[in-house]
Structure formats: C-alpha cells, structure tokens
C-alpha cells in the first residue's frame, strides 16, 4: 500500500511541477501570453525557448552587456547618445556631468533587424501581431547566448553573452512590443528590465515646455512611422504626462506619418534607388495628389526639394508632372516636415509649434536637413505674407528621445547595482538580421532582401526561421549606409569598425 501511495505522491508531485512550468501565465492574471511568449517560457523543444532557468544570478549580472535593438541601423543614433552620454555624476548619480562617460566601462550588443524592416508598415498590412512577435524575438536574441555566424549555418554556432537590460531603440517596436516584452520578462524570473523610447521622448518635451515661458496653447509635433502613429502611443503618453505634470495649458498633438522616411534612410529599394534616373513602377513612396499623404503640387516651392543627383525622379508632359517620385532621404524629410506644418496652418487652433519629437530612430540622421527646412519655413512668404513664421515658436526644439533613454537606462542600472564599473572602455558587438538560406529564391528581391509579399505574408506562432542575426560586416551593410554611420554616429563607428570584415 505504501508503495502505491509513494507512486501516487510522486505522480502528483511531477504533475504539479509540469503545471507550474506550463501554466505560468495562469498564475499571473491579466497577462496575455502570445504564442511566441509561450514557446519561450514553456516549450523546451521550441527553437524560441528562452532557457531562463540558466540566466545568470544578480551577483554575476553586472558584467553582462547592455542590449539595444531597432528595426534597422537607425537605432545606432540611440546607441551613439548612450555611448557618448555624460549627464550624470559617476560617483553619486546626480544629474550633473563629470567629464566621464556615464557608460564608460559598459559592453553593448546591438541588433538591427534589417531583414524584417520597415516595422512601421506591419500594422497597415494587417500584421500588427506579427510585429509584436518580431519585437519579442529581438528581445529573446539579446537574452540568449547564440548567434549565426553565417546565414548559411543550419543552426546558431556563434556564442555570445546574455544581456542584463534591454533598450528598445525603435519607436514602433516600443509602441507594439514593449508590453509583451515586459510581460515576458516578468514571467521569465530573470529580473531583466526593458526601456522604451516613447516615454523618454515625451518627458523630454514636457521638460522643455515647463522650463520655458508659459503659453495658453501650443502644439507638439510627432514625426514617426505609420505604425507608431497608428498605435496612438505618443498622443496617449503626451496626455498622460500632461495630467501627471498638472499642466493646464492647451496642447494640440500633431501627428505626421512618415511614410517612406525611415525606409529612405535605410535605402530600401521601393522608396529610394540611387541607381535610377527615371520613375519606376515599384515605387511605394508619396505621390502627387490631393490626399492627406500626397505631395501637393501647389506646395512644391515650399518643399524646396533637391532635384540634383536623382533626388526627384519625374516625367513631364506639356509642362505638367505626370510622375513624381521622391528619391532621397533629405526630400522625404522635407516633405513630412512641411506636411506637419500644413496641418497646423489648416487647423482651427493654429497653436504654435513648440517641439517636434523625432519618433523614429532613423530621423536624427536627417536632423540638419530638418533644421534647414524649418528655417526656410520661418522665412517663407507668399505675396509678401508670412505663411509659417507665426506657427513656429521662437524657442522651438527638435527632440531626440535618445537622451532621456540614456538617462533612464543609467538610473535603472545604478538602482539595481548592475553597473559594470570597469576601468577599461566598453565594447560593442553589432548584429544584423539577414534572410535565412532556406528562404526560397522566389521570396527574395534582386538585392537579396525579402519580397514585400513574403515579408508581410508570414504568420505568428510557427517554428519557421526566415531571418537570422549575423555579425555586422561589409557584405551585409550597404556602402552608402556604412558611410552615413561613419559620418553621423562616429563614436559608435569607432567601436564597431575593428570588427567589420
């Protein structure tokens, strides 16, 4: 009898353990566990399993790297700010620079999910859930200890360290994936935290507002991807922080969907093709028209587009444009900034523009162009009348959320006693996603990237591998993009150039 009781006791003990492992989400009411999260938490046979039980304990965690991910190379602007940040006293943590970089001894891992970008298009293609899955997979890569050395490797053969904190450098991934990643980390038991860029940008906007002379009304502009704007994350966060700060002035949130802007920075062929001299049928950017997202022919002198070096591809018949395609990142920047100001000019309130949050990590690459365009708009007159100067505050600022993201990351690590505190300078290991070798040639573009239909035709919850993370190399980085990285994020470039092959 005792023997049978022992067997039953063992059976129920094992059943309890299995249930505790496989039903983690049931013990945490209100947390949605998506298919990929379930695989990461509960399915050891899955390729997405997280192996969280083996995650380093807190006592060993300070020497691990900081993980940063974005949909492409644009997130390097955030990494650049973090690497060069000197906003805090390294001894007492006060918000005062001390001449020593805040992250002096920290190692970093950066993931550019280039093969799956642009993230901003997934929601408009009805694939918001797949975007959420991509964000979770990005986090799982940074939390893991493997990477692919080559896209032709059947399994990940490279070994890397796991990351002690995750920074989502992508606004769209923050809007759609932050909550899932927070839930995943909560259920994983690792103690790892995640920081997104949206709250950081909004807090920066309000610090600017509260430090300047009060106004009865003002506008905050948000330039971001279609997906980020569609998520309504910035407007909701602005109104939430307005309430928290007890700011009683009128604030108009002016959203501008940056269709094609980020893609142009990353030289996506459907939006920018520097090899072309004439319009093409595959173009997916803004076109001439009367719709909200169209280029207005009557505003061409306001946009002040650069036609040189194929910056505009066009055809004319009888003196009229029959085709008109943007073909440079600078022209995309001009189009979207003018479009934002036009929304204010045509609004009932016409509240002056106090700031524009650059709600995509790719946009700071064109900050000089945006500043030049804004100066032109302030000076622009038609029939002797200023059209935009009264709509732009004298103390206007472009806001890059990266600064406040860096501060929040540093504060979090200090509070958790996870700063590396090394005397040596930290390093950067950079990875970029590329199509997996098993993806059929019919699903690849001529340049090796995924076709639009295949990219946005995939489904959540599968074990299929379509892209893999490999180290940055001169083979998988566009030469023009690499040159832009060298010029605009020099601190980061110095860290990664020695490892480029």
Short mmCIF file of C-alpha atoms in Angstrom, two decimals:
data_model
loop_
_atom_site.label_atom_id
_atom_site.label_comp_id
_atom_site.label_asym_id
_atom_site.label_seq_id
_atom_site.Cartn_x
_atom_site.Cartn_y
_atom_site.Cartn_z
CA UNK A 1 0.00 0.00 0.00
CA UNK A 2 2.81 2.36 0.93
CA UNK A 3 4.39 1.58 -2.41
CA UNK A 4 1.22 2.69 -4.27
CA UNK A 5 0.94 5.81 -2.13
CA UNK A 6 4.54 6.65 -2.95
CA UNK A 7 3.80 6.26 -6.65
CA UNK A 8 0.73 8.46 -6.40
CA UNK A 9 2.69 11.03 -4.38
CA UNK A 10 5.45 11.08 -6.98
CA UNK A 11 2.88 11.32 -9.82
CA UNK A 12 1.09 14.31 -8.31
CA UNK A 13 4.38 16.00 -7.44
CA UNK A 14 5.52 15.68 -11.05
CA UNK A 15 2.14 16.87 -12.30
CA UNK A 16 2.37 19.91 -10.06
CA UNK A 17 5.83 20.71 -11.41
CA UNK A 18 4.65 20.36 -15.01
CA UNK A 19 1.66 22.58 -14.34
CA UNK A 20 3.84 25.18 -12.62
CA UNK A 21 6.11 25.19 -15.65
CA UNK A 22 3.49 25.12 -18.40
CA UNK A 23 0.87 27.35 -16.77
CA UNK A 24 2.98 30.31 -15.68
CA UNK A 25 0.54 32.74 -17.25
CA UNK A 26 -2.40 31.28 -15.29
CA UNK A 27 -0.74 32.38 -12.02
CA UNK A 28 -0.46 35.94 -13.27
CA UNK A 29 -3.98 37.13 -14.14
CA UNK A 30 -4.28 39.89 -16.71
CA UNK A 31 -1.11 38.99 -18.59
CA UNK A 32 -1.59 37.97 -22.21
CA UNK A 33 0.82 35.25 -23.28
CA UNK A 34 1.27 35.29 -27.05
CA UNK A 35 2.29 32.13 -28.96
CA UNK A 36 5.96 33.07 -29.14
CA UNK A 37 5.99 34.02 -25.45
CA UNK A 38 4.50 30.63 -24.59
CA UNK A 39 7.21 28.91 -26.65
CA UNK A 40 9.91 30.96 -24.90
CA UNK A 41 8.55 30.23 -21.43
CA UNK A 42 7.10 26.74 -21.59
CA UNK A 43 8.24 24.71 -24.60
CA UNK A 44 11.84 23.39 -24.28
CA UNK A 45 11.59 21.73 -27.70
CA UNK A 46 10.88 25.05 -29.45
CA UNK A 47 13.61 26.99 -31.26
CA UNK A 48 12.32 30.07 -29.40
CA UNK A 49 12.70 28.55 -25.91
CA UNK A 50 14.38 31.06 -23.60
CA UNK A 51 16.31 28.79 -21.17
CA UNK A 52 15.58 31.37 -18.47
CA UNK A 53 16.40 28.92 -15.67
CA UNK A 54 20.07 29.22 -16.59
CA UNK A 55 20.09 33.04 -16.66
CA UNK A 56 22.95 34.48 -14.53
CA UNK A 57 22.04 35.48 -11.00
CA UNK A 58 22.19 39.14 -9.95
CA UNK A 59 25.59 38.72 -8.31
CA UNK A 60 27.07 37.73 -11.71
CA UNK A 61 24.99 40.04 -13.88
CA UNK A 62 26.78 43.40 -13.68
CA UNK A 63 29.48 42.33 -16.12
CA UNK A 64 26.97 41.38 -18.82
CA UNK A 65 26.39 43.71 -21.79
CA UNK A 66 23.53 46.15 -22.33
CA UNK A 67 21.27 45.05 -25.17
CA UNK A 68 19.86 47.53 -27.72
CA UNK A 69 17.64 46.69 -30.69
CA UNK A 70 15.97 48.52 -33.56
CA UNK A 71 14.28 47.64 -36.84
CA UNK A 72 17.45 48.70 -38.69
CA UNK A 73 20.60 50.76 -38.38
CA UNK A 74 18.66 53.89 -37.36
CA UNK A 75 18.80 52.78 -33.72
CA UNK A 76 22.55 53.46 -33.82
CA UNK A 77 21.59 57.10 -33.18
CA UNK A 78 20.29 55.97 -29.78
CA UNK A 79 23.40 53.88 -29.15
CA UNK A 80 25.56 56.86 -30.11
CA UNK A 81 23.87 59.03 -27.48
CA UNK A 82 24.24 56.30 -24.86
CA UNK A 83 27.91 55.70 -25.64
CA UNK A 84 28.79 59.39 -25.50
CA UNK A 85 26.41 60.33 -22.65
CA UNK A 86 27.75 62.38 -19.77
CA UNK A 87 24.63 63.51 -17.99
CA UNK A 88 25.30 62.01 -14.55
CA UNK A 89 27.97 62.08 -11.89
CA UNK A 90 29.54 58.61 -11.97
CA UNK A 91 30.13 58.63 -8.19
CA UNK A 92 26.86 59.82 -6.64
CA UNK A 93 24.50 59.54 -9.62
CA UNK A 94 23.41 63.20 -9.57
CA UNK A 95 22.25 64.70 -12.87
CA UNK A 96 25.46 66.62 -13.39
CA UNK A 97 28.18 65.84 -15.95
CA UNK A 98 31.56 64.90 -14.51
CA UNK A 99 33.69 64.60 -17.65
CA UNK A 100 33.47 60.79 -17.66
CA UNK A 101 31.04 58.97 -19.99
CA UNK A 102 28.16 57.53 -17.95
CA UNK A 103 28.59 54.11 -19.62
CA UNK A 104 32.40 54.19 -19.79
CA UNK A 105 33.04 50.56 -18.84
CA UNK A 106 29.87 49.02 -20.26
CA UNK A 107 29.80 46.49 -23.09
CA UNK A 108 26.92 46.59 -25.56
CA UNK A 109 25.14 44.31 -28.00
CA UNK A 110 23.21 45.94 -30.83
CA UNK A 111 20.69 44.17 -33.07
CA UNK A 112 19.47 45.76 -36.31
CA UNK A 113 16.50 43.70 -37.54
CA UNK A 114 17.17 44.94 -41.06
CA UNK A 115 15.73 41.93 -42.90
CA UNK A 116 12.30 42.50 -41.32
CA UNK A 117 12.13 46.26 -41.58
CA UNK A 118 10.28 48.57 -42.02
CA UNK A 119 8.42 47.84 -38.79
CA UNK A 120 6.15 50.81 -39.42
CA UNK A 121 4.34 49.03 -42.28
CA UNK A 122 3.18 45.88 -40.44
CA UNK A 123 0.09 47.47 -38.86
CA UNK A 124 -1.16 48.90 -42.16
CA UNK A 125 -0.68 45.46 -43.73
CA UNK A 126 -2.86 43.92 -41.01
CA UNK A 127 0.16 42.25 -39.39
CA UNK A 128 0.41 44.06 -36.04
CA UNK A 129 0.53 40.71 -34.21
CA UNK A 130 3.49 39.62 -36.32
CA UNK A 131 5.25 42.89 -35.43
CA UNK A 132 4.67 42.13 -31.76
CA UNK A 133 6.23 38.70 -32.32
CA UNK A 134 9.26 40.24 -34.04
CA UNK A 135 9.84 42.54 -31.06
CA UNK A 136 9.72 39.59 -28.66
CA UNK A 137 12.13 37.62 -30.86
CA UNK A 138 14.53 40.60 -30.86
CA UNK A 139 14.45 40.57 -27.07
CA UNK A 140 14.95 36.79 -26.97
CA UNK A 141 18.06 37.14 -29.10
CA UNK A 142 19.56 39.67 -26.68
CA UNK A 143 18.60 37.48 -23.73
CA UNK A 144 20.19 34.45 -25.37
CA UNK A 145 23.77 33.28 -25.83
CA UNK A 146 23.82 32.19 -29.50
CA UNK A 147 24.04 33.83 -32.91
CA UNK A 148 24.51 32.73 -36.52
CA UNK A 149 28.00 33.23 -37.90
CA UNK A 150 26.68 32.96 -41.46
CA UNK A 151 23.16 32.94 -42.95
CA UNK A 152 24.00 29.53 -44.43
CA UNK A 153 24.50 27.95 -40.99
CA UNK A 154 21.75 25.45 -40.22
CA UNK A 155 22.00 26.25 -36.50
CA UNK A 156 23.42 29.14 -34.48
CA UNK A 157 27.09 28.29 -33.93
CA UNK A 158 28.33 31.59 -32.51
CA UNK A 159 28.47 32.16 -28.75
CA UNK A 160 27.76 35.48 -27.06
CA UNK A 161 26.86 36.80 -23.62
CA UNK A 162 23.31 37.34 -22.44
CA UNK A 163 22.22 40.93 -21.79
CA UNK A 164 21.43 42.43 -18.39
CA UNK A 165 18.98 45.10 -19.59
CA UNK A 166 17.19 45.75 -22.89
CA UNK A 167 16.74 49.12 -24.59
CA UNK A 168 14.16 49.25 -27.38
CA UNK A 169 15.62 51.90 -29.67
CA UNK A 170 12.72 51.58 -32.11
CA UNK A 171 9.59 53.69 -31.55
CA UNK A 172 7.33 51.31 -33.48
CA UNK A 173 8.66 48.28 -31.59
CA UNK A 174 8.11 50.19 -28.33
CA UNK A 175 4.55 51.05 -29.30
CA UNK A 176 3.62 47.49 -30.22
CA UNK A 177 6.07 45.28 -28.34
CA UNK A 178 7.03 46.94 -25.04
CA UNK A 179 4.09 45.49 -23.12
CA UNK A 180 4.76 41.94 -24.42
CA UNK A 181 8.45 42.16 -23.57
CA UNK A 182 7.67 43.49 -20.09
CA UNK A 183 5.29 40.58 -19.54
CA UNK A 184 7.79 38.07 -20.89
CA UNK A 185 10.48 39.36 -18.54
CA UNK A 186 8.08 39.37 -15.60
CA UNK A 187 7.17 35.72 -16.22
CA UNK A 188 10.76 34.69 -17.00
CA UNK A 189 12.01 35.35 -13.48
CA UNK A 190 15.27 36.77 -14.83
CA UNK A 191 14.87 40.19 -13.22
CA UNK A 192 15.89 41.85 -16.51
CA UNK A 193 14.25 45.21 -17.25
CA UNK A 194 13.32 46.83 -20.56
CA UNK A 195 13.29 50.52 -21.50
CA UNK A 196 11.44 52.04 -24.48
CA UNK A 197 11.99 55.37 -26.21
CA UNK A 198 8.44 56.78 -26.29
CA UNK A 199 8.10 57.83 -22.64
CA UNK A 200 11.61 59.22 -22.76
CA UNK A 201 10.74 61.48 -25.72
CA UNK A 202 7.50 62.73 -24.16
CA UNK A 203 9.21 63.51 -20.84
CA UNK A 204 11.83 65.49 -22.76
CA UNK A 205 9.09 67.50 -24.50
CA UNK A 206 7.47 68.41 -21.19
CA UNK A 207 10.77 69.33 -19.57
CA UNK A 208 11.22 71.76 -22.46
CA UNK A 209 7.67 73.12 -22.04
CA UNK A 210 7.89 73.56 -18.26
CA UNK A 211 11.28 75.26 -18.42
CA UNK A 212 10.10 77.93 -20.87
CA UNK A 213 7.64 80.80 -20.60
CA UNK A 214 4.07 79.62 -20.22
CA UNK A 215 1.63 79.72 -23.13
CA UNK A 216 -2.12 79.36 -23.28
CA UNK A 217 -1.82 76.96 -26.20
CA UNK A 218 0.90 75.11 -28.10
CA UNK A 219 1.43 72.21 -30.45
CA UNK A 220 3.70 69.21 -30.02
CA UNK A 221 4.55 67.58 -33.32
CA UNK A 222 5.29 63.88 -33.62
CA UNK A 223 7.08 62.59 -36.70
CA UNK A 224 7.03 58.80 -36.67
CA UNK A 225 6.37 55.75 -38.79
CA UNK A 226 2.87 54.86 -39.94
CA UNK A 227 2.77 52.03 -37.42
CA UNK A 228 3.82 54.19 -34.48
CA UNK A 229 1.23 56.86 -35.30
CA UNK A 230 -1.49 54.25 -35.85
CA UNK A 231 -0.76 52.83 -32.39
CA UNK A 232 -1.70 56.22 -30.85
CA UNK A 233 1.10 55.63 -28.33
CA UNK A 234 2.59 59.14 -28.48
CA UNK A 235 -0.72 61.00 -28.16
CA UNK A 236 -1.82 58.82 -25.24
CA UNK A 237 1.52 59.23 -23.50
CA UNK A 238 1.55 63.01 -24.03
CA UNK A 239 -1.91 63.36 -22.48
CA UNK A 240 -0.95 61.05 -19.62
CA UNK A 241 2.22 63.02 -18.81
CA UNK A 242 0.30 66.33 -19.20
CA UNK A 243 -2.03 65.12 -16.44
CA UNK A 244 0.84 63.87 -14.27
CA UNK A 245 2.68 67.19 -14.63
CA UNK A 246 -0.56 69.11 -13.92
CA UNK A 247 -0.03 71.24 -17.00
CA UNK A 248 -3.27 73.13 -17.62
CA UNK A 249 -2.45 74.78 -20.95
CA UNK A 250 -3.97 73.62 -24.24
CA UNK A 251 -1.82 71.11 -26.11
CA UNK A 252 -2.50 70.03 -29.67
CA UNK A 253 -0.74 66.81 -30.69
CA UNK A 254 0.04 66.96 -34.41
CA UNK A 255 0.92 63.54 -35.79
CA UNK A 256 2.79 63.12 -39.06
CA UNK A 257 3.01 59.62 -40.54
CA UNK A 258 6.49 59.41 -42.03
CA UNK A 259 5.64 57.04 -44.87
CA UNK A 260 8.90 56.10 -46.57
CA UNK A 261 11.14 58.30 -44.39
CA UNK A 262 12.84 55.54 -42.37
CA UNK A 263 12.91 53.30 -45.42
CA UNK A 264 14.68 56.05 -47.38
CA UNK A 265 17.33 56.38 -44.68
CA UNK A 266 17.97 52.65 -44.94
CA UNK A 267 17.91 52.88 -48.77
CA UNK A 268 15.02 50.45 -49.21
CA UNK A 269 14.68 49.99 -52.98
CA UNK A 270 10.91 50.55 -53.06
CA UNK A 271 11.43 54.05 -51.67
CA UNK A 272 14.93 55.15 -52.76
CA UNK A 273 17.03 53.74 -55.56
CA UNK A 274 20.13 55.81 -56.22
CA UNK A 275 20.92 53.87 -59.39
CA UNK A 276 17.82 55.14 -61.19
CA UNK A 277 17.38 58.19 -63.41
CA UNK A 278 13.67 57.76 -64.23
CA UNK A 279 10.50 56.80 -62.31
CA UNK A 280 9.77 53.11 -61.69
CA UNK A 281 6.61 51.07 -61.18
CA UNK A 282 7.77 49.55 -57.87
CA UNK A 283 7.86 52.92 -56.05
CA UNK A 284 5.91 52.89 -52.74
CA UNK A 285 6.52 56.44 -51.50
CA UNK A 286 4.27 59.55 -51.60
CA UNK A 287 2.94 60.68 -54.98
CA UNK A 288 1.38 63.85 -56.36
CA UNK A 289 -2.25 64.18 -55.36
CA UNK A 290 -4.84 65.82 -53.13
CA UNK A 291 -4.98 63.18 -50.37
CA UNK A 292 -3.66 63.59 -46.84
CA UNK A 293 -0.43 61.72 -47.52
CA UNK A 294 0.13 63.08 -51.01
CA UNK A 295 2.64 65.60 -52.36
CA UNK A 296 0.75 68.80 -53.17
CA UNK A 297 1.84 70.30 -56.48
CA UNK A 298 0.95 73.80 -55.28
CA UNK A 299 3.46 73.39 -52.41
CA UNK A 300 6.47 72.36 -54.49
CA UNK A 301 8.17 75.69 -53.88
CA UNK A 302 7.56 75.25 -50.12
CA UNK A 303 9.01 71.75 -50.00
CA UNK A 304 12.05 73.09 -51.87
CA UNK A 305 13.03 69.58 -52.97
CA UNK A 306 16.53 68.92 -54.26
CA UNK A 307 16.34 67.58 -57.82
CA UNK A 308 20.12 67.14 -58.16
CA UNK A 309 21.70 63.66 -58.29
CA UNK A 310 18.34 61.99 -58.96
CA UNK A 311 16.77 63.26 -55.74
CA UNK A 312 13.47 63.52 -57.60
CA UNK A 313 12.51 61.11 -60.39
CA UNK A 314 9.86 62.58 -62.66
CA UNK A 315 8.20 62.75 -66.06
CA UNK A 316 6.55 65.78 -67.64
CA UNK A 317 4.10 66.21 -70.47
CA UNK A 318 3.04 69.63 -71.76
CA UNK A 319 4.75 71.27 -68.80
CA UNK A 320 2.84 69.17 -66.20
CA UNK A 321 4.24 66.43 -63.99
CA UNK A 322 2.80 63.06 -64.90
CA UNK A 323 5.04 61.16 -62.49
CA UNK A 324 6.85 62.48 -59.41
CA UNK A 325 8.81 60.26 -57.01
CA UNK A 326 10.96 61.17 -54.01
CA UNK A 327 14.37 59.54 -54.31
CA UNK A 328 16.46 60.82 -51.40
CA UNK A 329 16.10 60.70 -47.60
CA UNK A 330 16.50 64.50 -47.49
CA UNK A 331 13.48 65.01 -49.74
CA UNK A 332 11.39 62.65 -47.58
CA UNK A 333 12.41 64.72 -44.54
CA UNK A 334 11.33 67.96 -46.24
CA UNK A 335 8.02 66.53 -47.40
CA UNK A 336 7.00 65.28 -43.96
CA UNK A 337 8.04 68.40 -42.04
CA UNK A 338 6.14 70.70 -44.44
CA UNK A 339 3.14 68.36 -44.22
CA UNK A 340 3.18 68.65 -40.42
CA UNK A 341 3.25 72.48 -40.58
CA UNK A 342 0.46 72.43 -43.15
CA UNK A 343 -1.74 70.53 -40.67
CA UNK A 344 -1.25 73.31 -38.12
CA UNK A 345 -1.82 76.04 -40.71
CA UNK A 346 -5.11 74.44 -41.75
CA UNK A 347 -6.28 73.73 -38.19
CA UNK A 348 -8.80 75.77 -36.24
CA UNK A 349 -6.49 76.42 -33.27
CA UNK A 350 -3.22 77.16 -35.12
CA UNK A 351 -1.37 76.65 -31.82
CA UNK A 352 2.35 77.48 -32.28
CA UNK A 353 4.66 74.50 -32.71
CA UNK A 354 6.82 74.21 -29.57
CA UNK A 355 8.63 71.00 -30.41
CA UNK A 356 8.77 68.07 -32.79
CA UNK A 357 9.55 64.67 -31.31
CA UNK A 358 11.60 62.64 -33.76
CA UNK A 359 9.63 59.48 -33.09
CA UNK A 360 11.77 57.21 -35.23
CA UNK A 361 15.43 56.48 -34.62
CA UNK A 362 16.19 56.93 -38.33
CA UNK A 363 15.09 60.57 -38.40
CA UNK A 364 18.02 62.15 -36.47
CA UNK A 365 20.22 61.12 -39.41
CA UNK A 366 18.46 63.97 -41.28
CA UNK A 367 18.41 66.49 -38.42
CA UNK A 368 20.49 69.04 -40.34
CA UNK A 369 18.03 68.85 -43.25
CA UNK A 370 15.06 69.22 -40.91
CA UNK A 371 16.62 72.28 -39.24
CA UNK A 372 17.37 73.88 -42.61
CA UNK A 373 13.82 73.21 -43.81
CA UNK A 374 12.33 74.73 -40.65
CA UNK A 375 14.44 77.89 -41.07
CA UNK A 376 13.20 78.16 -44.65
CA UNK A 377 9.59 77.81 -43.50
CA UNK A 378 10.01 80.57 -40.91
CA UNK A 379 11.31 82.87 -43.64
CA UNK A 380 8.87 81.78 -46.36
CA UNK A 381 6.50 84.42 -47.71
CA UNK A 382 3.81 84.33 -50.36
CA UNK A 383 2.59 87.59 -51.88
CA UNK A 384 4.57 89.35 -49.15
CA UNK A 385 2.77 87.47 -46.36
CA UNK A 386 4.47 85.05 -43.97
CA UNK A 387 2.80 81.66 -44.10
CA UNK A 388 4.50 79.74 -41.30
CA UNK A 389 6.55 82.02 -39.03
CA UNK A 390 3.63 82.64 -36.61
CA UNK A 391 3.10 78.89 -36.35
CA UNK A 392 6.63 78.18 -35.07
CA UNK A 393 7.60 79.13 -31.50
CA UNK A 394 10.74 81.22 -31.11
CA UNK A 395 12.16 78.62 -28.70
CA UNK A 396 11.18 75.66 -30.87
CA UNK A 397 13.19 72.43 -30.47
CA UNK A 398 13.55 69.12 -32.24
CA UNK A 399 13.55 66.44 -29.57
CA UNK A 400 15.57 63.27 -29.85
CA UNK A 401 14.22 60.77 -27.27
CA UNK A 402 17.61 59.07 -27.12
CA UNK A 403 18.95 61.49 -24.49
CA UNK A 404 16.29 60.65 -21.93
CA UNK A 405 16.52 56.97 -22.85
CA UNK A 406 20.21 57.04 -21.92
CA UNK A 407 19.47 58.73 -18.59
CA UNK A 408 16.71 56.25 -17.74
CA UNK A 409 18.95 53.29 -18.61
CA UNK A 410 21.76 54.61 -16.42
CA UNK A 411 19.42 55.28 -13.49
CA UNK A 412 17.94 51.79 -13.73
CA UNK A 413 21.34 50.08 -13.72
CA UNK A 414 22.54 52.19 -10.79
CA UNK A 415 19.40 51.46 -8.75
CA UNK A 416 19.83 47.71 -9.35
CA UNK A 417 23.59 47.89 -8.68
CA UNK A 418 24.28 46.48 -12.14
CA UNK A 419 26.81 49.00 -13.48
CA UNK A 420 29.96 47.22 -14.68
CA UNK A 421 32.32 49.83 -13.13
CA UNK A 422 35.24 48.71 -15.30
CA UNK A 423 38.30 50.86 -15.83
CA UNK A 424 38.65 49.68 -19.43
CA UNK A 425 36.47 51.19 -22.13
CA UNK A 426 33.47 49.12 -23.16
CA UNK A 427 32.99 47.36 -26.48
CA UNK A 428 30.13 46.95 -28.97
CA UNK A 429 29.11 43.71 -30.68
CA UNK A 430 26.73 44.56 -33.52
CA UNK A 431 24.41 42.12 -35.28
CA UNK A 432 22.10 42.50 -38.26
CA UNK A 433 19.34 40.19 -39.46
CA UNK A 434 19.52 38.72 -42.96
CA UNK A 435 17.30 36.24 -44.84
CA UNK A 436 17.87 32.62 -43.84
CA UNK A 437 19.37 30.41 -46.54
CA UNK A 438 16.28 28.19 -46.63
CA UNK A 439 14.06 31.02 -47.85
CA UNK A 440 13.26 30.24 -51.48
CA UNK A 441 14.63 32.48 -54.25
CA UNK A 442 11.08 33.34 -55.32
CA UNK A 443 10.72 35.17 -51.97
CA UNK A 444 13.85 37.28 -52.43
CA UNK A 445 14.42 40.57 -54.21
CA UNK A 446 17.31 41.06 -56.62
CA UNK A 447 19.39 42.63 -53.80
CA UNK A 448 18.81 39.59 -51.55
CA UNK A 449 16.15 41.11 -49.28
CA UNK A 450 12.74 39.59 -48.59
CA UNK A 451 9.99 40.47 -51.06
CA UNK A 452 7.19 42.67 -49.80
CA UNK A 453 4.56 39.94 -50.18
CA UNK A 454 6.62 37.33 -48.34
CA UNK A 455 7.69 39.73 -45.57
CA UNK A 456 4.13 40.77 -44.76
CA UNK A 457 2.56 37.42 -45.55
CA UNK A 458 4.09 35.48 -42.64
CA UNK A 459 2.12 34.22 -39.64
CA UNK A 460 2.67 34.18 -35.88
CA UNK A 461 3.26 31.13 -33.72
CA UNK A 462 5.25 28.99 -36.16
CA UNK A 463 8.65 27.33 -35.81
CA UNK A 464 9.70 28.69 -39.20
CA UNK A 465 13.01 30.55 -39.42
CA UNK A 466 13.02 33.18 -42.17
CA UNK A 467 15.72 35.57 -40.93
CA UNK A 468 18.78 35.11 -38.74
CA UNK A 469 21.08 37.52 -36.82
CA UNK A 470 24.69 37.63 -38.02
CA UNK A 471 27.56 39.99 -37.10
CA UNK A 472 27.83 43.34 -38.89
CA UNK A 473 30.07 43.04 -41.95
CA UNK A 474 30.86 44.99 -45.07
CA UNK A 475 28.95 42.35 -47.02
CA UNK A 476 25.63 42.89 -45.24
CA UNK A 477 25.84 46.68 -44.80
CA UNK A 478 25.07 48.93 -47.75
CA UNK A 479 28.22 51.03 -48.50
CA UNK A 480 26.18 54.26 -48.51
CA UNK A 481 24.60 53.29 -45.20
CA UNK A 482 28.01 52.46 -43.72
CA UNK A 483 29.32 55.85 -44.83
CA UNK A 484 26.33 57.54 -43.18
CA UNK A 485 27.02 55.61 -39.97
CA UNK A 486 30.65 56.75 -40.07
CA UNK A 487 29.68 60.39 -40.54
CA UNK A 488 26.68 60.67 -38.22
CA UNK A 489 27.48 58.27 -35.37
CA UNK A 490 31.28 58.43 -35.24
CA UNK A 491 31.59 57.24 -31.64
CA UNK A 492 29.65 54.08 -32.48
CA UNK A 493 31.52 53.59 -35.74
CA UNK A 494 34.84 53.62 -33.89
CA UNK A 495 33.55 50.83 -31.67
CA UNK A 496 32.34 48.58 -34.47
CA UNK A 497 34.77 49.24 -37.33
CA UNK A 498 37.50 46.99 -35.95
CA UNK A 499 35.13 44.01 -36.10
CA UNK A 500 33.86 44.70 -39.61
CA UNK A 501 35.06 42.10 -42.08
#
